[in-house]
XYZ file of C-alpha atoms in Angstrom:
154
model
C 121.959 68.813 95.801
C 118.309 68.578 96.704
C 115.774 70.638 94.815
C 113.167 72.475 96.868
C 109.692 71.694 95.607
C 107.106 74.398 96.015
C 103.390 74.871 95.632
C 101.730 78.068 94.516
C 98.356 79.024 95.992
C 96.292 81.502 93.988
C 94.121 83.279 96.531
C 91.525 86.002 96.400
C 91.157 88.498 99.215
C 87.477 88.864 100.112
C 86.635 91.945 102.151
C 83.841 91.435 104.671
C 82.843 95.097 104.616
C 82.318 96.683 101.212
C 83.707 99.991 102.478
C 87.042 98.398 103.358
C 87.557 97.097 99.807
C 89.165 100.439 98.971
C 91.772 99.893 101.716
C 94.297 97.599 100.101
C 96.697 95.485 102.089
C 100.270 95.029 100.899
C 102.093 91.783 100.202
C 104.218 92.333 103.323
C 101.109 92.674 105.483
C 99.680 89.462 104.003
C 103.003 87.669 104.659
C 103.108 88.875 108.256
C 99.482 87.844 108.858
C 100.096 84.343 107.489
C 103.286 83.999 109.555
C 101.427 85.082 112.697
C 98.654 82.593 111.943
C 101.235 79.833 111.459
C 102.824 80.722 114.800
C 99.473 80.852 116.581
C 98.038 77.638 115.149
C 101.126 75.478 114.528
C 103.723 76.954 116.882
C 107.449 77.190 116.226
C 107.308 74.130 114.003
C 104.840 75.845 111.647
C 106.955 78.978 111.379
C 110.207 77.082 110.905
C 108.828 74.613 108.368
C 107.520 77.448 106.227
C 110.531 79.737 106.360
C 110.555 80.065 102.564
C 106.990 81.390 102.440
C 106.665 84.165 99.864
C 103.728 86.342 98.771
C 103.335 88.027 95.380
C 100.307 90.266 95.205
C 98.572 91.987 92.352
C 95.350 93.904 92.558
C 92.907 95.275 90.044
C 90.140 97.369 91.606
C 87.843 94.888 93.383
C 89.711 91.730 92.339
C 92.440 91.344 94.940
C 94.500 88.305 93.997
C 97.782 87.089 95.396
C 100.052 84.126 94.781
C 101.568 82.473 97.831
C 104.615 80.243 97.377
C 105.183 77.638 100.077
C 107.019 74.312 100.489
C 105.182 71.409 98.871
C 105.215 69.262 101.997
C 103.631 72.011 104.111
C 101.035 73.293 101.648
C 98.109 72.052 103.755
C 99.542 73.749 106.834
C 99.814 77.082 104.991
C 96.311 76.657 103.584
C 95.031 76.076 107.115
C 96.835 79.170 108.381
C 95.359 81.240 105.539
C 91.905 80.032 106.520
C 92.309 81.433 110.035
C 93.405 84.923 108.935
C 90.447 87.241 109.471
C 91.948 90.664 110.091
C 94.920 92.520 108.604
C 95.726 96.005 109.919
C 92.186 96.543 111.128
C 90.619 95.458 107.832
C 88.201 92.549 108.200
C 88.767 90.064 105.389
C 89.114 86.429 104.435
C 91.025 84.444 101.843
C 89.527 82.233 99.164
C 91.994 79.730 97.664
C 91.137 79.548 93.965
C 93.853 77.246 92.640
C 96.897 75.258 93.733
C 99.682 74.715 91.195
C 103.123 73.168 91.096
C 104.625 75.884 88.891
C 104.367 79.645 88.811
C 103.553 79.509 85.088
C 100.446 77.389 85.648
C 99.386 79.610 88.520
C 99.684 82.703 86.293
C 97.647 81.038 83.547
C 94.929 80.189 86.030
C 95.027 83.742 87.416
C 94.357 85.093 83.918
C 91.433 82.694 83.530
C 90.058 83.751 86.928
C 90.329 87.440 85.989
C 88.568 86.742 82.680
C 85.738 84.951 84.514
C 85.438 87.790 87.028
C 85.178 90.336 84.229
C 82.402 88.357 82.542
C 80.224 89.006 85.565
C 80.808 92.754 85.423
C 78.167 94.672 83.470
C 79.959 97.302 81.408
C 80.705 98.176 77.814
C 83.013 95.963 75.762
C 85.862 98.456 75.364
C 86.305 99.123 79.073
C 86.154 95.408 79.951
C 88.803 94.648 77.309
C 90.990 97.439 78.714
C 90.519 96.065 82.217
C 91.380 92.547 81.057
C 94.568 93.707 79.328
C 95.612 95.716 82.410
C 94.930 92.691 84.626
C 96.893 90.411 82.299
C 99.845 92.806 82.390
C 99.811 92.824 86.187
C 99.813 89.005 86.203
C 102.720 88.898 83.741
C 104.729 91.328 85.896
C 104.930 88.827 88.739
C 108.565 87.909 89.173
C 109.776 84.354 89.095
C 110.694 82.751 92.425
C 114.350 82.732 91.388
C 114.354 86.482 92.036
C 113.679 85.624 95.664
C 116.264 82.855 95.927
C 117.860 84.589 98.902
C 114.756 83.594 100.904
C 115.451 79.892 100.321
C 118.779 79.895 102.154
C-alpha cells in the first residue's frame, strides 16, 4: 500500500479593503476559490491532481489564518493557484503563504508562533493580549487531524 504524502500550507488571508475584514469567508468558500483557480490556470489536470485538497480555517479577529493540505507532488501548483485568488464572494483579498510543513503538527506549531508574533505588534495591555493569545492557541489546537477527513483521500 502506498502512503499519500501531503504538504500543509499555513496561509494568512489579507483583505485589500479594511472594511471587508469584518466579512469573514468560510473554509468551504476558500476551498471552492482554490479549486476554481486550479481549473482556470491548470485545467482538468490541476483539478484532478489535487482532488485531496482540504482547507482548515481558524480566525481570530484580524488574523485570518488557514491551513491548506495538498499532495506533496503538487504543492507548487496549489501555491500558484492560491496566488491567483483575488476575490471570494465579492470580498477583495489575497493570500500570504507563511509556512510550508510536512506534518500538521509542525504547521500548528508555526501557526502559534505566527499568532504570537502578530500579537507582539498589537498595542494593548498585557492581560488582554495574553487572553487573545490563549484563545488563538485554543483555536489552533482545535484543528482536526487529516485522518478525520480520510474519506476525501479515496
